[in-house]
């Protein structure tokens, strides 16, 4: 038996909606077909954006969207993606499949997508192969209201008013695909480039995000902060972190749908490594920034498997099962639990790539098990994290791949209602749960569960869905219930006044 102690009186921090953020990259069928089909498509669309996809994304309350990459960001030249579409330059997407990028989805289209989604904007600039001038002009183009060469061009291209850029990334993975730099060198470039990311609109200052580490590269975090931090917070509002769950090796990652019990537990154990990364990078950040003014922005996370058989290896298209639902539930719980430092997280990528919430095939669309977990967790957005502790949380796993069986997080909304999300990582053991929480008036639950490889296909799009989880008893001390194996559960708890 495991026991969850909840103390609603003790608030531990604010859960930024951005912890449930997304990432869209010019990669495979993410943007083209997955989101943008153009106004003349026979797929129903609004200003070129697929209606079905936008509806499904609105349902999970996408809070923020990062674009245009990824590795693509550091070879993207924004001026190629503005003005009349027929005149836009074509380029080769060298990172992702060597296909022709016709730039028909550019800045105006991204801003239109965010408008339709009602989400914040996170634009990632090009440091690897772009100039300071290019970056500076992009910010001017997007956000300057008055008369200036770039603002005039925006107006001539049909958008009189400036847009709001909520977050701006100064480069992506500059330790790798973004220029293979050393942290000291990138740190200096960050100082220089960010100087020209001007705040033209004081009502909406742009939060500047520096390129952070690849997984456990603590040296990068330390050296970048050492190089940049002395100028204080106006200088850097966030530092990114990228970490993917790869069950096998980078050469043989494993199949998304056809996997063994060992691979299940590898996936769980490797996902739980996110907790270590947050703590250790967080400890370095604490040395420079003890008041936690700089956010840890985990702006790429998710599972990464071998591509689906027969698909373009450069497109990174993968299916999504109950195993991914667990990965999503675990990570979203970890982000909530560390919301004092983690201020944004973006799952990669929103549609048709790695751990996507939506898959499309021509006119068809499916919501993945990961979508269903985001749909459960959306109730946490903008709540406060409350104190909660688990006891009796045993280990599960096989061989060297062991992980704690359960994860949890608990938040409270402004009306005092509590939201408890739980994951059970075990393949075959339910857990008897007791929740110590006085004064429960009522409880309502939902669950996402299924066989370990259960997934939604275009032929059977609703195999995995959320269902009511009613077998919860209100006791004199709180709650008691059985948490099924391979499950992600949400409990909404109303307390007596
Ligand atoms: O998500 C795919 C790629 O992974 C991104 O483009 C890059 O930033 C990371 O290496």
XYZ file of C-alpha atoms and ligand atoms in Angstrom:
507
model
C 0.000 0.000 0.000
C 1.163 3.550 -0.721
C 0.039 6.635 1.109
C -0.213 10.140 -0.299
C -0.195 12.955 2.256
C -1.647 16.219 0.991
C -1.389 19.494 2.841
C -3.549 22.013 0.949
C -2.546 24.779 3.339
C 1.073 24.759 2.167
C 1.562 26.269 -1.298
C 4.845 25.461 -2.971
C 4.744 27.643 -6.079
C 2.734 28.629 -9.114
C 2.153 26.209 -11.996
C 2.767 28.277 -15.112
C 0.418 27.170 -17.901
C 3.584 27.115 -20.031
C 4.626 23.876 -18.286
C 2.252 22.239 -20.776
C 3.752 23.992 -23.792
C 4.328 22.621 -27.297
C 6.928 22.778 -30.033
C 6.357 22.991 -33.783
C 9.280 22.526 -36.141
C 9.744 22.513 -39.904
C 10.407 18.801 -39.719
C 8.691 16.062 -41.700
C 4.915 16.508 -41.679
C 4.674 18.666 -38.568
C 3.999 22.051 -40.161
C 3.088 21.057 -43.724
C 0.091 18.698 -43.760
C 0.021 18.362 -39.950
C -0.922 21.964 -39.240
C -0.800 24.023 -42.412
C -2.461 22.866 -45.613
C -2.913 26.219 -47.350
C -6.107 28.069 -48.078
C -6.832 26.163 -51.281
C -6.680 22.715 -49.713
C -9.766 20.519 -49.698
C -8.931 19.746 -46.063
C -11.166 22.138 -44.092
C -9.032 25.040 -42.932
C -9.098 28.589 -41.644
C -6.484 30.771 -43.316
C -4.605 27.596 -44.239
C -4.617 26.007 -40.731
C -6.369 22.641 -40.444
C -9.638 23.054 -38.572
C -9.586 19.562 -37.038
C -6.056 19.958 -35.677
C -6.607 23.464 -34.331
C -9.822 22.304 -32.600
C -8.043 19.360 -30.969
C -5.191 21.596 -29.819
C -7.565 24.199 -28.404
C -9.246 21.467 -26.411
C -6.025 20.766 -24.493
C -5.461 24.504 -23.987
C -2.047 24.791 -25.644
C -0.533 27.633 -23.603
C 2.554 28.442 -25.673
C 4.042 27.334 -28.983
C 7.725 27.286 -29.916
C 8.728 27.696 -33.584
C 10.474 27.276 -36.127
C 12.915 24.744 -34.556
C 14.897 22.946 -33.263
C 17.869 22.421 -35.485
C 15.839 24.071 -38.238
C 15.928 27.392 -36.340
C 19.655 27.832 -36.839
C 19.391 27.586 -40.586
C 16.160 29.533 -40.930
C 16.290 32.963 -42.532
C 13.047 34.659 -41.657
C 13.007 37.052 -44.605
C 12.557 34.034 -46.902
C 9.198 33.421 -45.245
C 7.417 36.770 -45.683
C 5.671 38.531 -48.571
C 3.738 37.020 -51.488
C 3.970 33.236 -51.276
C 4.779 32.717 -54.944
C 7.855 34.898 -54.537
C 9.161 33.253 -51.382
C 12.545 31.578 -51.705
C 12.726 27.833 -51.686
C 15.431 26.138 -49.609
C 16.614 22.663 -48.766
C 15.785 21.482 -45.280
C 19.206 19.922 -44.797
C 18.573 18.679 -41.268
C 15.318 16.975 -41.920
C 15.141 14.768 -44.977
C 16.697 17.158 -47.515
C 13.247 18.141 -48.751
C 12.338 21.440 -50.385
C 11.036 24.021 -47.924
C 8.940 26.502 -49.859
C 8.611 28.920 -46.948
C 4.848 29.150 -47.382
C 4.569 28.943 -43.602
C 6.498 31.895 -42.187
C 6.187 34.550 -39.509
C 2.669 35.728 -40.469
C 1.395 32.162 -40.597
C 2.950 31.270 -37.235
C 1.362 34.300 -35.616
C -1.981 33.421 -37.216
C -1.720 29.878 -35.829
C -1.049 31.218 -32.324
C -3.983 33.601 -32.710
C -6.276 30.699 -33.600
C -4.944 28.634 -30.686
C -5.100 31.570 -28.288
C -1.600 30.748 -27.073
C 1.595 32.615 -26.276
C 4.354 32.894 -28.873
C 7.866 31.532 -28.537
C 10.066 32.372 -31.535
C 13.488 30.768 -31.774
C 16.170 32.905 -33.462
C 19.146 31.856 -35.559
C 22.584 32.212 -33.978
C 24.300 29.290 -35.737
C 24.130 30.639 -39.289
C 22.400 33.990 -38.871
C 23.667 37.468 -38.151
C 22.970 39.825 -35.279
C 21.357 42.198 -37.762
C 19.044 39.484 -39.050
C 17.892 38.621 -35.535
C 17.495 42.244 -34.561
C 15.442 42.998 -37.685
C 13.176 40.020 -37.072
C 12.293 41.342 -33.630
C 11.729 44.805 -35.116
C 9.532 43.322 -37.865
C 7.374 41.447 -35.390
C 7.071 43.907 -32.530
C 7.736 47.528 -33.539
C 4.620 49.684 -33.797
C 5.981 52.954 -35.240
C 7.685 53.870 -38.482
C 10.800 51.830 -39.272
C 12.079 49.847 -42.234
C 10.997 46.509 -40.778
C 7.684 47.678 -39.313
C 6.851 49.286 -42.662
C 7.578 46.031 -44.423
C 5.282 44.148 -42.036
C 2.532 46.654 -42.727
C 3.093 46.364 -46.475
C 2.752 42.602 -46.055
C -0.687 43.070 -44.581
C -0.201 43.260 -40.837
C -0.601 46.786 -39.552
C -0.326 46.048 -35.852
C 2.755 44.505 -34.261
C 2.471 41.065 -32.693
C 3.404 40.076 -29.174
C 6.489 37.899 -28.915
C 6.315 36.404 -25.438
C 9.526 34.377 -25.586
C 12.551 34.625 -27.853
C 15.183 31.882 -28.025
C 18.693 33.077 -28.808
C 19.801 30.022 -30.770
C 19.038 26.332 -30.353
C 21.383 23.515 -29.338
C 24.398 25.690 -30.085
C 26.523 22.922 -28.554
C 25.425 20.737 -31.499
C 23.352 21.393 -34.610
C 23.307 25.112 -33.810
C 27.021 25.645 -34.448
C 29.028 23.131 -32.356
C 30.145 25.858 -29.965
C 31.914 25.759 -26.644
C 29.818 27.164 -23.762
C 32.146 30.121 -23.215
C 31.919 31.067 -26.897
C 28.133 30.678 -26.954
C 27.905 32.670 -23.728
C 29.688 35.567 -25.383
C 27.485 35.314 -28.469
C 24.390 35.260 -26.263
C 25.523 38.486 -24.618
C 25.957 40.088 -28.019
C 22.877 38.792 -29.857
C 20.466 39.383 -26.991
C 21.530 43.040 -26.826
C 19.683 43.587 -30.103
C 16.573 41.655 -29.108
C 15.002 45.007 -28.250
C 11.919 45.510 -26.176
C 9.847 47.843 -28.322
C 6.691 47.250 -26.325
C 7.110 47.842 -22.614
C 3.687 46.387 -21.917
C 4.892 43.044 -23.303
C 8.601 42.626 -22.639
C 10.176 39.716 -24.476
C 11.525 36.956 -22.234
C 14.952 36.009 -23.618
C 15.965 32.379 -23.475
C 19.586 31.270 -23.672
C 20.544 27.911 -25.110
C 20.969 25.485 -22.254
C 22.421 22.030 -21.916
C 21.991 18.731 -23.614
C 20.748 16.358 -20.882
C 23.494 15.840 -18.270
C 26.023 18.355 -19.603
C 26.391 20.333 -16.361
C 29.592 21.961 -17.613
C 27.545 23.791 -20.260
C 25.125 25.190 -17.675
C 27.916 26.331 -15.410
C 30.007 27.978 -18.109
C 27.105 29.703 -19.867
C 25.899 31.158 -16.576
C 29.431 32.155 -15.609
C 29.738 34.021 -18.923
C 26.316 35.649 -18.946
C 25.005 35.990 -15.486
C 26.903 39.036 -14.241
C 24.577 41.338 -16.160
C 21.555 40.268 -14.146
C 18.093 39.247 -15.150
C 17.281 41.816 -17.818
C 19.828 39.864 -19.737
C 18.500 36.325 -19.515
C 15.012 35.282 -18.449
C 15.352 31.611 -19.156
C 17.877 28.878 -19.774
C 16.753 25.910 -21.814
C 17.304 22.204 -21.221
C 16.771 19.432 -23.762
C 16.200 15.869 -22.727
C 14.630 13.044 -24.722
C 13.622 9.605 -23.458
C 15.392 7.135 -25.767
C 14.718 3.582 -24.568
C 17.627 1.985 -26.479
C 20.749 3.586 -27.933
C 20.820 6.493 -30.392
C 21.614 3.947 -33.152
C 18.862 1.515 -32.127
C 16.267 3.433 -30.202
C 13.597 0.755 -30.403
C 10.156 0.588 -31.968
C 7.340 2.877 -30.849
C 4.772 0.074 -30.797
C 6.581 -3.256 -30.826
C 8.581 -3.374 -27.608
C 9.415 -5.733 -24.738
C 8.792 -5.417 -20.997
C 12.494 -4.524 -20.627
C 12.037 -1.657 -23.058
C 8.965 -0.492 -21.130
C 10.977 -0.263 -17.915
C 13.990 1.291 -19.686
C 11.629 3.969 -20.917
C 10.248 4.554 -17.422
C 13.692 4.651 -15.764
C 15.074 6.978 -18.417
C 12.088 9.273 -18.088
C 12.601 9.480 -14.334
C 16.140 10.749 -15.055
C 14.425 14.062 -15.807
C 14.103 14.517 -12.031
C 17.894 14.246 -11.563
C 18.465 16.671 -14.426
C 16.104 19.263 -12.966
C 17.710 18.941 -9.546
C 21.325 19.077 -10.729
C 20.969 21.816 -13.345
C 18.728 23.579 -10.817
C 21.459 23.394 -8.167
C 23.920 25.094 -10.547
C 21.336 27.746 -11.395
C 20.760 28.280 -7.657
C 24.419 29.207 -7.207
C 24.044 32.111 -9.638
C 20.384 32.882 -9.154
C 19.254 31.865 -5.640
C 16.023 33.846 -5.987
C 15.034 31.748 -8.994
C 14.407 34.669 -11.338
C 15.669 32.714 -14.352
C 13.345 29.972 -15.521
C 14.495 26.512 -16.488
C 12.816 26.096 -19.880
C 12.684 22.414 -20.836
C 11.799 23.376 -24.367
C 12.336 19.926 -25.898
C 11.273 16.717 -24.201
C 9.516 13.489 -25.121
C 10.119 9.976 -26.361
C 12.324 9.318 -29.360
C 12.032 5.934 -31.102
C 13.009 4.481 -34.474
C 10.850 5.929 -37.242
C 7.777 3.996 -38.346
C 8.795 1.325 -40.874
C 8.629 2.579 -44.455
C 8.662 6.276 -43.550
C 11.338 8.842 -44.404
C 14.091 8.493 -41.750
C 14.573 12.269 -41.852
C 10.940 12.886 -40.854
C 11.115 11.240 -37.394
C 7.518 10.057 -37.577
C 6.561 7.723 -34.723
C 3.430 6.182 -33.193
C 2.388 6.749 -29.621
C 1.122 4.189 -27.084
C 0.128 3.890 -23.438
C 3.876 3.889 -22.739
C 3.964 7.482 -24.070
C 0.958 8.361 -21.949
C 2.971 7.315 -18.895
C 6.011 9.305 -20.055
C 3.813 12.377 -20.442
C 2.162 11.881 -17.054
C 5.506 11.407 -15.281
C 7.143 14.441 -16.883
C 4.165 16.736 -16.341
C 4.095 15.690 -12.675
C 7.834 16.409 -12.382
C 7.423 19.838 -13.962
C 4.619 20.666 -11.516
C 6.666 19.471 -8.547
C 9.568 21.706 -9.611
C 7.523 24.726 -10.622
C 9.643 27.023 -8.468
C 12.396 26.660 -11.096
C 10.782 25.123 -14.179
C 8.795 27.859 -15.910
C 8.171 26.340 -19.319
C 8.337 22.924 -20.994
C 7.586 22.082 -24.634
C 6.866 18.561 -25.824
C 8.476 17.648 -29.150
C 6.761 17.946 -31.564
C 3.119 18.839 -31.563
C 2.016 16.954 -34.717
C 3.411 13.986 -36.717
C 6.966 13.826 -35.344
C 8.316 12.504 -32.010
C 5.946 12.359 -29.003
C 3.137 14.072 -30.838
C -0.296 14.771 -29.444
C -1.821 14.579 -32.932
C -1.135 12.359 -35.947
C -2.529 13.025 -39.402
C -2.753 11.117 -42.659
C -4.208 13.197 -45.463
C -7.656 14.250 -44.283
C -7.607 11.948 -41.258
C -6.513 12.878 -37.775
C -6.052 10.959 -34.503
C -5.493 12.099 -30.951
C -2.690 10.078 -29.380
C -2.603 8.687 -25.814
C -0.297 11.628 -25.039
C -3.075 14.018 -26.140
C -5.406 12.325 -23.650
C -2.913 12.871 -20.820
C -2.549 16.570 -21.708
C -6.334 16.713 -21.709
C -6.407 15.384 -18.131
C -3.587 17.603 -16.894
C -4.873 20.881 -18.357
C -6.750 21.491 -15.090
C -3.382 22.173 -13.398
C -2.685 25.238 -15.557
C -2.364 28.427 -13.514
C -2.996 26.656 -10.195
C -0.731 26.612 -7.150
C 1.275 23.530 -6.308
C 0.473 22.226 -2.826
C 2.628 20.143 -0.534
C 2.270 16.409 -1.090
C 4.408 13.413 -0.134
C 4.257 9.723 -0.979
C 5.238 6.915 1.358
C 5.436 3.224 0.498
C 6.454 4.000 -3.068
C 8.290 0.796 -3.994
C 10.512 0.190 -7.013
C 9.374 -1.579 -10.166
C 11.396 -2.760 -13.128
C 13.625 -5.432 -14.557
C 17.407 -5.845 -14.343
C 19.083 -2.452 -14.204
C 15.987 -0.591 -15.294
C 14.257 0.277 -12.078
C 12.095 3.239 -11.209
C 9.779 4.269 -8.407
C 6.369 2.825 -9.111
C 4.388 6.023 -8.611
C 4.623 9.720 -9.355
C 2.202 12.416 -8.294
C 1.536 16.123 -8.125
C -1.257 18.103 -6.487
C -2.446 21.611 -7.293
C -5.213 23.862 -6.047
C -7.257 26.341 -8.052
C -8.469 29.733 -6.868
C -11.737 28.241 -5.582
C -9.886 25.756 -3.393
C -10.560 22.667 -5.522
C -7.691 20.163 -5.577
C -6.335 18.325 -8.610
C -4.308 15.177 -7.977
C -2.524 13.487 -10.880
C -0.926 10.083 -10.420
C 0.979 7.642 -12.578
C 1.505 3.931 -11.960
C 4.549 2.790 -13.950
C 4.123 -0.902 -13.203
C 3.239 -3.205 -16.078
C 1.257 -5.612 -13.966
C 0.703 -4.445 -10.396
C -2.067 -2.160 -9.251
C -1.402 -0.139 -6.083
C -3.695 0.223 -3.109
C -3.701 3.957 -2.407
C -4.663 5.824 0.723
C -4.807 9.588 0.533
C -4.486 11.480 3.802
C -6.598 14.566 3.261
C -9.109 15.781 5.819
C -12.517 17.203 4.970
C -13.149 15.655 1.554
C -16.638 16.506 0.328
C -16.593 14.804 -3.069
C -14.264 13.369 -5.671
C -14.425 12.767 -9.401
C -11.826 10.838 -11.380
C -10.618 10.134 -14.903
C -8.144 7.548 -16.128
C -6.017 6.829 -19.206
C -4.942 3.188 -19.315
C -4.677 0.203 -21.653
C -2.388 -2.607 -22.751
C 1.246 -1.557 -22.839
C 1.256 -1.109 -26.614
C -2.313 0.168 -27.018
C -2.486 3.030 -29.504
C -4.829 4.889 -31.793
C -4.698 4.382 -35.531
C -6.518 6.014 -38.435
C -8.692 2.888 -38.638
C -9.289 2.699 -34.869
C -8.850 6.271 -33.621
C -10.530 5.807 -30.227
C -8.889 2.682 -28.870
C -7.152 4.723 -26.173
C -9.284 7.383 -24.530
C -9.845 8.690 -21.059
C -12.636 7.094 -19.030
C -14.391 7.872 -15.776
C -12.534 6.583 -12.702
C -15.281 6.141 -10.134
C -14.007 3.522 -7.743
C -12.734 6.015 -5.204
C -14.038 5.864 -1.632
C -14.233 8.897 0.589
C -13.061 7.777 4.060
C -12.901 9.653 7.354
C -9.192 10.343 6.718
C -9.317 11.083 3.000
C -9.598 8.731 0.046
C -8.890 5.131 -0.790
C -8.753 3.358 -4.149
C -6.832 0.922 -6.342
C -4.560 2.603 -8.883
C -4.424 0.247 -11.887
C -1.136 -0.801 -13.508
C -0.040 1.297 -16.555
C -2.312 4.169 -15.674
C -2.457 7.931 -15.503
C -5.213 9.213 -13.223
C -6.701 12.598 -12.395
C -8.752 13.136 -9.235
C -10.669 16.357 -8.764
C -11.346 16.791 -5.072
C -13.765 19.250 -3.466
C -13.209 19.921 0.224
C -15.809 20.763 2.858
C -15.773 24.443 3.820
O 13.340 17.292 -32.066
C 14.240 16.972 -33.067
C 15.539 17.694 -32.854
O 16.093 17.311 -31.633
C 15.475 19.195 -32.730
O 15.410 19.825 -33.960
C 16.758 19.509 -32.044
O 16.727 20.705 -31.318
C 17.007 18.280 -31.186
O 18.274 17.779 -31.349
